[in-house]
Short mmCIF file of C-alpha atoms and ligand atoms in Angstrom, two decimals:
data_model
loop_
_atom_site.label_atom_id
_atom_site.label_comp_id
_atom_site.label_asym_id
_atom_site.label_seq_id
_atom_site.Cartn_x
_atom_site.Cartn_y
_atom_site.Cartn_z
CA MET A 1 44.80 29.94 270.97
CA GLU A 2 48.26 28.84 272.10
CA PHE A 3 49.23 25.20 271.76
CA LYS A 4 52.42 23.32 272.57
CA TYR A 5 51.77 19.83 271.25
CA ILE A 6 49.56 20.45 268.22
CA ILE A 7 49.51 22.89 265.32
CA TYR A 8 46.03 24.31 264.78
CA GLU A 9 45.29 26.07 261.47
CA LYS A 10 42.12 27.33 259.84
CA SER A 11 41.73 28.32 256.20
CA GLU A 12 39.15 28.02 253.40
CA ALA A 13 36.55 26.45 255.74
CA ILE A 14 39.01 23.67 256.69
CA ALA A 15 40.55 23.29 260.15
CA THR A 16 43.73 21.25 260.35
CA ILE A 17 44.94 19.77 263.63
CA THR A 18 48.50 18.47 263.35
CA LEU A 19 49.81 16.28 266.17
CA ASN A 20 53.17 17.86 266.79
CA ARG A 21 55.59 15.64 268.72
CA PRO A 22 57.58 14.28 265.78
CA GLU A 23 60.50 13.36 268.07
CA ALA A 24 58.13 10.83 269.75
CA LEU A 25 56.39 9.89 266.48
CA ASN A 26 53.43 12.03 267.60
CA ALA A 27 52.55 9.68 270.46
CA PHE A 28 49.45 10.68 272.43
CA SER A 29 50.14 12.03 275.90
CA LYS A 30 47.46 13.49 278.18
CA GLU A 31 48.59 16.98 277.07
CA VAL A 32 48.24 16.16 273.35
CA ILE A 33 44.73 14.79 273.90
CA ASN A 34 43.67 17.85 275.91
CA GLU A 35 44.93 20.20 273.21
CA VAL A 36 43.12 18.29 270.43
CA LEU A 37 39.91 18.43 272.49
CA GLN A 38 40.33 22.19 272.96
CA ALA A 39 40.82 22.72 269.23
CA LEU A 40 37.74 20.61 268.48
CA GLU A 41 35.69 22.76 270.84
CA ASP A 42 36.84 25.88 268.99
CA ILE A 43 35.91 24.30 265.63
CA ARG A 44 32.53 23.16 266.93
CA THR A 45 31.41 26.71 267.60
CA ASN A 46 32.97 28.22 264.45
CA GLU A 47 30.34 28.30 261.71
CA GLY A 48 32.95 29.11 259.08
CA ILE A 49 34.68 25.74 259.49
CA ARG A 50 33.05 22.83 257.67
CA VAL A 51 35.65 20.05 257.66
CA VAL A 52 38.44 18.93 260.00
CA ILE A 53 41.71 17.26 259.02
CA LEU A 54 43.66 15.42 261.72
CA THR A 55 47.24 14.57 260.79
CA GLY A 56 50.77 14.16 262.12
CA ALA A 57 53.82 16.41 261.89
CA GLY A 58 56.84 15.20 259.95
CA GLU A 59 57.07 12.53 257.31
CA LYS A 60 57.31 9.54 259.62
CA ALA A 61 54.14 9.25 261.66
CA PHE A 62 50.49 10.09 262.02
CA SER A 63 50.82 8.75 265.56
CA ALA A 64 52.68 5.78 267.05
CA GLY A 65 49.92 5.45 269.66
CA ALA A 66 49.61 6.11 273.35
CA ASP A 67 52.85 7.32 274.92
CA ILE A 68 54.48 4.06 276.00
CA LYS A 69 57.00 5.90 278.17
CA THR A 70 54.22 7.06 280.50
CA MET A 71 53.18 3.42 281.08
CA LYS A 72 56.15 2.58 283.34
CA GLY A 73 54.88 1.61 286.80
CA PHE A 74 51.34 1.39 285.46
CA ASN A 75 48.52 0.44 287.82
CA ALA A 76 44.76 0.01 287.58
CA LEU A 77 43.99 3.65 288.32
CA LYS A 78 46.46 4.98 285.77
CA GLY A 79 45.18 2.46 283.23
CA ARG A 80 41.63 3.64 283.83
CA GLU A 81 42.70 7.27 283.42
CA LEU A 82 44.45 6.47 280.12
CA SER A 83 41.36 4.62 278.96
CA LEU A 84 39.09 7.57 279.81
CA MET A 85 41.33 10.06 278.00
CA GLY A 86 41.43 7.99 274.83
CA GLU A 87 37.69 7.33 274.97
CA ARG A 88 36.97 11.04 275.36
CA LEU A 89 39.05 11.83 272.30
CA CYS A 90 37.65 9.02 270.15
CA ASN A 91 34.06 9.79 271.15
CA ALA A 92 34.58 13.49 270.47
CA LEU A 93 35.83 12.70 266.95
CA GLU A 94 33.17 10.11 266.22
CA ASN A 95 30.30 12.30 267.41
CA PHE A 96 31.70 15.57 266.05
CA GLU A 97 29.04 17.34 263.98
CA LYS A 98 31.35 18.07 261.06
CA PRO A 99 33.25 15.53 258.93
CA VAL A 100 36.67 14.59 260.30
CA ILE A 101 39.34 13.23 257.96
CA ALA A 102 42.34 11.35 259.35
CA ALA A 103 45.25 12.09 257.03
CA ILE A 104 47.56 9.15 257.78
CA ASN A 105 50.95 10.41 256.66
CA GLY A 106 53.07 7.64 258.22
CA TYR A 107 52.80 5.18 261.11
CA ALA A 108 49.33 4.83 262.68
CA LEU A 109 49.91 2.28 265.42
CA GLY A 110 48.01 1.21 268.52
CA GLY A 111 46.11 4.22 269.86
CA GLY A 112 47.13 6.11 266.71
CA LEU A 113 45.12 3.75 264.54
CA GLU A 114 42.27 3.74 267.07
CA VAL A 115 42.02 7.53 266.89
CA ALA A 116 42.14 7.40 263.07
CA MET A 117 39.33 4.82 263.11
CA ALA A 118 37.17 7.17 265.19
CA CYS A 119 37.41 9.71 262.33
CA ASP A 120 34.91 9.54 259.47
CA LEU A 121 37.32 8.98 256.60
CA ARG A 122 40.92 7.84 256.43
CA LEU A 123 43.18 8.99 253.61
CA ALA A 124 46.64 7.44 253.61
CA SER A 125 50.00 8.27 252.14
CA GLU A 126 51.55 5.30 250.35
CA ARG A 127 54.23 5.52 253.09
CA ALA A 128 51.71 4.86 255.85
CA ARG A 129 51.96 1.71 257.97
CA MET A 130 49.17 0.67 260.29
CA GLY A 131 48.68 -1.84 263.05
CA GLN A 132 47.09 -2.69 266.39
CA THR A 133 50.53 -3.46 267.80
CA GLU A 134 49.60 -3.43 271.51
CA ILE A 135 49.97 -7.21 271.86
CA ASN A 136 53.72 -6.76 271.31
CA ILE A 137 54.00 -4.92 274.62
CA GLY A 138 51.61 -7.24 276.46
CA LEU A 139 48.51 -5.12 276.00
CA ILE A 140 45.31 -5.04 273.96
CA PRO A 141 43.76 -2.09 272.11
CA GLY A 142 42.18 0.09 274.81
CA TRP A 143 40.64 3.01 272.91
CA GLY A 144 37.94 1.06 271.12
CA GLY A 145 40.21 -0.81 268.69
CA THR A 146 38.79 -4.27 269.37
CA GLN A 147 35.36 -2.91 268.46
CA ARG A 148 35.96 -0.29 265.75
CA LEU A 149 38.42 -2.44 263.79
CA THR A 150 36.03 -5.41 263.95
CA ARG A 151 33.15 -3.25 262.72
CA LEU A 152 35.30 -1.91 259.89
CA ILE A 153 36.80 -5.13 258.56
CA GLY A 154 35.02 -8.07 260.24
CA ARG A 155 36.12 -10.52 262.92
CA THR A 156 38.43 -12.69 260.84
CA LYS A 157 40.87 -9.97 259.81
CA ALA A 158 40.45 -7.98 263.04
CA LYS A 159 41.52 -11.01 265.06
CA GLU A 160 44.48 -11.60 262.75
CA LEU A 161 45.70 -8.01 263.13
CA ILE A 162 45.08 -7.77 266.89
CA PHE A 163 46.50 -11.24 267.74
CA THR A 164 49.65 -10.87 265.63
CA GLY A 165 50.26 -7.15 266.21
CA LYS A 166 51.68 -6.99 262.70
CA MET A 167 51.86 -3.82 260.65
CA ILE A 168 50.27 -3.55 257.23
CA ASP A 169 51.03 -1.12 254.42
CA ALA A 170 48.62 1.46 253.04
CA LYS A 171 47.53 -0.59 250.02
CA THR A 172 46.67 -3.59 252.21
CA ALA A 173 44.76 -1.28 254.55
CA GLU A 174 42.82 0.05 251.56
CA LYS A 175 41.96 -3.49 250.39
CA LEU A 176 40.75 -4.38 253.88
CA GLY A 177 38.59 -1.26 254.07
CA ILE A 178 40.55 0.46 256.84
CA VAL A 179 41.43 3.41 254.61
CA ASN A 180 39.37 5.04 251.88
CA MET A 181 42.14 6.10 249.52
CA VAL A 182 45.92 6.00 249.15
CA PHE A 183 47.92 8.81 247.56
CA PRO A 184 51.59 9.12 246.54
CA ALA A 185 53.65 10.54 249.40
CA GLU A 186 54.88 13.61 247.51
CA GLU A 187 51.36 14.84 246.72
CA PHE A 188 49.66 13.52 249.86
CA ARG A 189 49.00 16.81 251.72
CA GLU A 190 47.68 18.47 248.55
CA LYS A 191 45.36 15.55 247.69
CA VAL A 192 43.97 15.49 251.23
CA ARG A 193 43.28 19.21 251.03
CA GLN A 194 41.54 18.86 247.67
CA PHE A 195 39.36 16.10 249.09
CA ALA A 196 38.51 18.18 252.17
CA LYS A 197 37.75 21.19 249.96
CA GLU A 198 35.16 19.13 248.06
CA LEU A 199 33.40 18.34 251.33
CA THR A 200 33.33 22.03 252.32
CA LEU A 201 31.06 22.62 249.30
CA LYS A 202 28.43 20.09 250.43
CA ALA A 203 25.40 21.02 252.53
CA PRO A 204 26.56 21.06 256.18
CA VAL A 205 23.25 19.99 257.75
CA ALA A 206 22.93 17.07 255.31
CA LEU A 207 26.50 15.99 256.17
CA LYS A 208 25.82 16.27 259.89
CA VAL A 209 22.60 14.24 259.71
CA ALA A 210 24.10 11.60 257.38
CA LYS A 211 27.04 11.14 259.77
CA ALA A 212 24.77 10.73 262.79
CA LEU A 213 22.49 8.27 260.97
CA ILE A 214 25.38 6.10 259.75
CA ASN A 215 27.01 6.05 263.19
CA LYS A 216 23.88 5.52 265.30
CA GLY A 217 22.12 3.25 262.82
CA ALA A 218 25.01 0.77 262.78
CA ASP A 219 24.12 -0.37 266.32
CA MET A 220 20.34 -0.59 265.76
CA SER A 221 17.97 -3.01 264.11
CA LEU A 222 17.38 -2.19 260.43
CA ASP A 223 13.75 -1.22 261.17
CA SER A 224 14.71 1.22 263.93
CA ALA A 225 17.57 2.64 261.89
CA ILE A 226 15.31 3.26 258.91
CA ALA A 227 12.76 4.93 261.20
CA LEU A 228 15.57 7.17 262.44
CA GLU A 229 16.56 7.93 258.85
CA ARG A 230 12.97 9.06 258.18
CA GLU A 231 13.24 11.57 261.05
CA GLY A 232 16.65 12.66 259.81
CA ILE A 233 15.44 13.33 256.31
CA GLY A 234 12.61 15.36 257.82
CA VAL A 235 15.24 17.68 259.30
CA VAL A 236 17.22 17.93 256.07
CA ALA A 237 14.06 18.49 254.02
CA SER A 238 13.28 21.60 256.05
CA THR A 239 16.60 23.35 255.32
CA GLU A 240 17.14 26.42 253.15
CA ASP A 241 20.04 24.46 251.67
CA LEU A 242 17.68 21.92 250.11
CA GLN A 243 15.81 24.78 248.39
CA GLU A 244 19.14 26.17 247.23
CA GLY A 245 20.16 22.74 245.89
CA VAL A 246 16.91 22.36 243.99
CA SER A 247 17.13 25.92 242.56
CA ALA A 248 20.76 25.42 241.54
CA PHE A 249 19.84 22.18 239.79
CA THR A 250 17.02 23.76 237.79
CA GLU A 251 19.08 26.89 237.02
CA LYS A 252 22.04 24.72 235.94
CA ARG A 253 24.52 26.33 238.34
CA LYS A 254 26.56 25.18 241.34
CA PRO A 255 24.73 25.45 244.69
CA ILE A 256 26.01 27.67 247.47
CA PHE A 257 25.10 26.03 250.75
CA LYS A 258 24.92 28.03 253.94
CA GLY A 259 24.31 25.39 256.58
CA ARG A 260 20.78 26.58 257.28
N1 DAK B 1 55.25 6.23 272.81
C1 DAK B 1 56.31 6.98 273.19
N2 DAK B 1 57.40 7.16 272.41
C2 DAK B 1 57.43 6.55 271.22
C3 DAK B 1 56.36 5.72 270.76
C4 DAK B 1 55.21 5.60 271.63
N3 DAK B 1 54.13 4.89 271.28
N4 DAK B 1 56.70 5.24 269.55
C5 DAK B 1 57.91 5.74 269.25
N5 DAK B 1 58.35 6.52 270.25
C6 DAK B 1 59.63 7.26 270.33
C7 DAK B 1 60.80 6.29 270.45
O1 DAK B 1 60.96 5.87 271.78
C8 DAK B 1 61.95 7.17 269.96
O2 DAK B 1 62.29 8.07 271.00
P1 DAK B 1 63.84 8.21 271.50
O3 DAK B 1 64.25 6.83 271.86
O4 DAK B 1 64.55 8.76 270.30
O5 DAK B 1 63.74 9.16 272.67
C9 DAK B 1 61.27 8.00 268.86
O6 DAK B 1 59.88 7.93 269.11
C10 DAK B 1 61.53 7.43 267.47
O7 DAK B 1 61.16 6.07 267.49
P2 DAK B 1 62.15 4.89 267.02
O8 DAK B 1 63.56 5.25 267.27
O9 DAK B 1 61.64 3.64 267.64
O10 DAK B 1 61.87 4.90 265.45
P3 DAK B 1 62.03 3.69 264.44
O11 DAK B 1 61.88 4.27 263.08
O12 DAK B 1 63.26 2.89 264.74
O13 DAK B 1 60.77 2.73 264.74
C11 DAK B 1 58.42 2.29 265.17
C12 DAK B 1 59.48 3.21 264.49
C13 DAK B 1 57.05 2.93 264.97
C14 DAK B 1 58.45 0.92 264.49
C15 DAK B 1 58.78 2.14 266.67
O14 DAK B 1 58.97 3.45 267.21
C16 DAK B 1 57.71 1.47 267.46
O15 DAK B 1 57.53 0.24 267.37
N6 DAK B 1 56.98 2.23 268.28
C17 DAK B 1 55.95 1.71 269.14
C18 DAK B 1 54.68 1.58 268.38
C19 DAK B 1 53.60 0.92 269.20
O16 DAK B 1 53.74 -0.22 269.66
N7 DAK B 1 52.50 1.65 269.40
C20 DAK B 1 51.44 1.17 270.21
C21 DAK B 1 51.60 1.84 271.50
S1 DAK B 1 50.54 1.13 272.70
C22 DAK B 1 45.12 1.69 277.45
C23 DAK B 1 44.46 2.24 276.43
C24 DAK B 1 45.09 2.41 275.23
C25 DAK B 1 46.40 2.04 275.08
C26 DAK B 1 47.07 1.54 276.14
C27 DAK B 1 46.44 1.34 277.32
N8 DAK B 1 44.47 1.42 278.71
C28 DAK B 1 43.11 1.86 278.83
C29 DAK B 1 45.16 0.85 279.80
C30 DAK B 1 47.06 2.24 273.84
C31 DAK B 1 48.27 1.70 273.71
C32 DAK B 1 49.13 2.00 272.59
O17 DAK B 1 48.87 2.80 271.74
#
């Protein structure tokens, strides 16, 4: 597959999508979004790939958000189109049937943070800076940020970040629960890879079902969500991988899961 705005690599059951417009701090244009969606479709149908890493090229940015330069002369139709593109990308990441890790190597601002929040886990370099900065250009988050940020950290802090448009550092983001872990910049890529590698060794069906239950259950009543969990565990209980896990445990060896 040939790409112009992303780098797409596959090795050791991990696919890495690198947003590759460092001269524009990896801002999301329509073309970037389309290429990420194409790569995701390739990963979806590739049984050998178990985990996805989404990151940014260069040392400076994961992504500085939607491409502000394309917003000149904006109107309702163009705004709607931009909204649809971002929604498609965020929904594709959130509903993707394999774990997606956002590796936040630098700035994650506006739409950049919104895309990272649609991923399952966020690992940050200590150099990373994050913010819903849209208010500074007279806008609000438009790719789900008002909702995903609020669900992640609660209304009080979400309002503070969205109303002020201020940037926070990686450690503050970790304390707030926006990122899972922070690593030193010089070992960031390696640490992310190690983390992803661990996930490649877990049972793929169990990961897929756990992800769906956590995502769908969050918007349901506890009773309905627990009923859904019961159905989910029914699916996982019928996998060959569960039998492999049980055998490995009793034989005191590491399991080899096949995703069946
Ligand atoms: N878009 C396009 N280009 C960008 C960009 C962006 N978001 N951010 C940076 N760049 C470009 C800069 O223009 C500059 O390009 P040249 O001038 O060299 O051609 C290059 O990247 C390097 O940036 P700087 O020179 O500014 O670098 P600094 O280190 O001085 O500053 C910075 C770094 C991250 C503090 C600064 O670049 C900055 O403040 N950038 C803007 C960040 C931001 O506000 N991001 C939020 C974007 S708004 C919608 C749905 C969703 C959205 C909008 C509408 N609807 C449904 C209607 C989403 C909106 C956003 O994401």
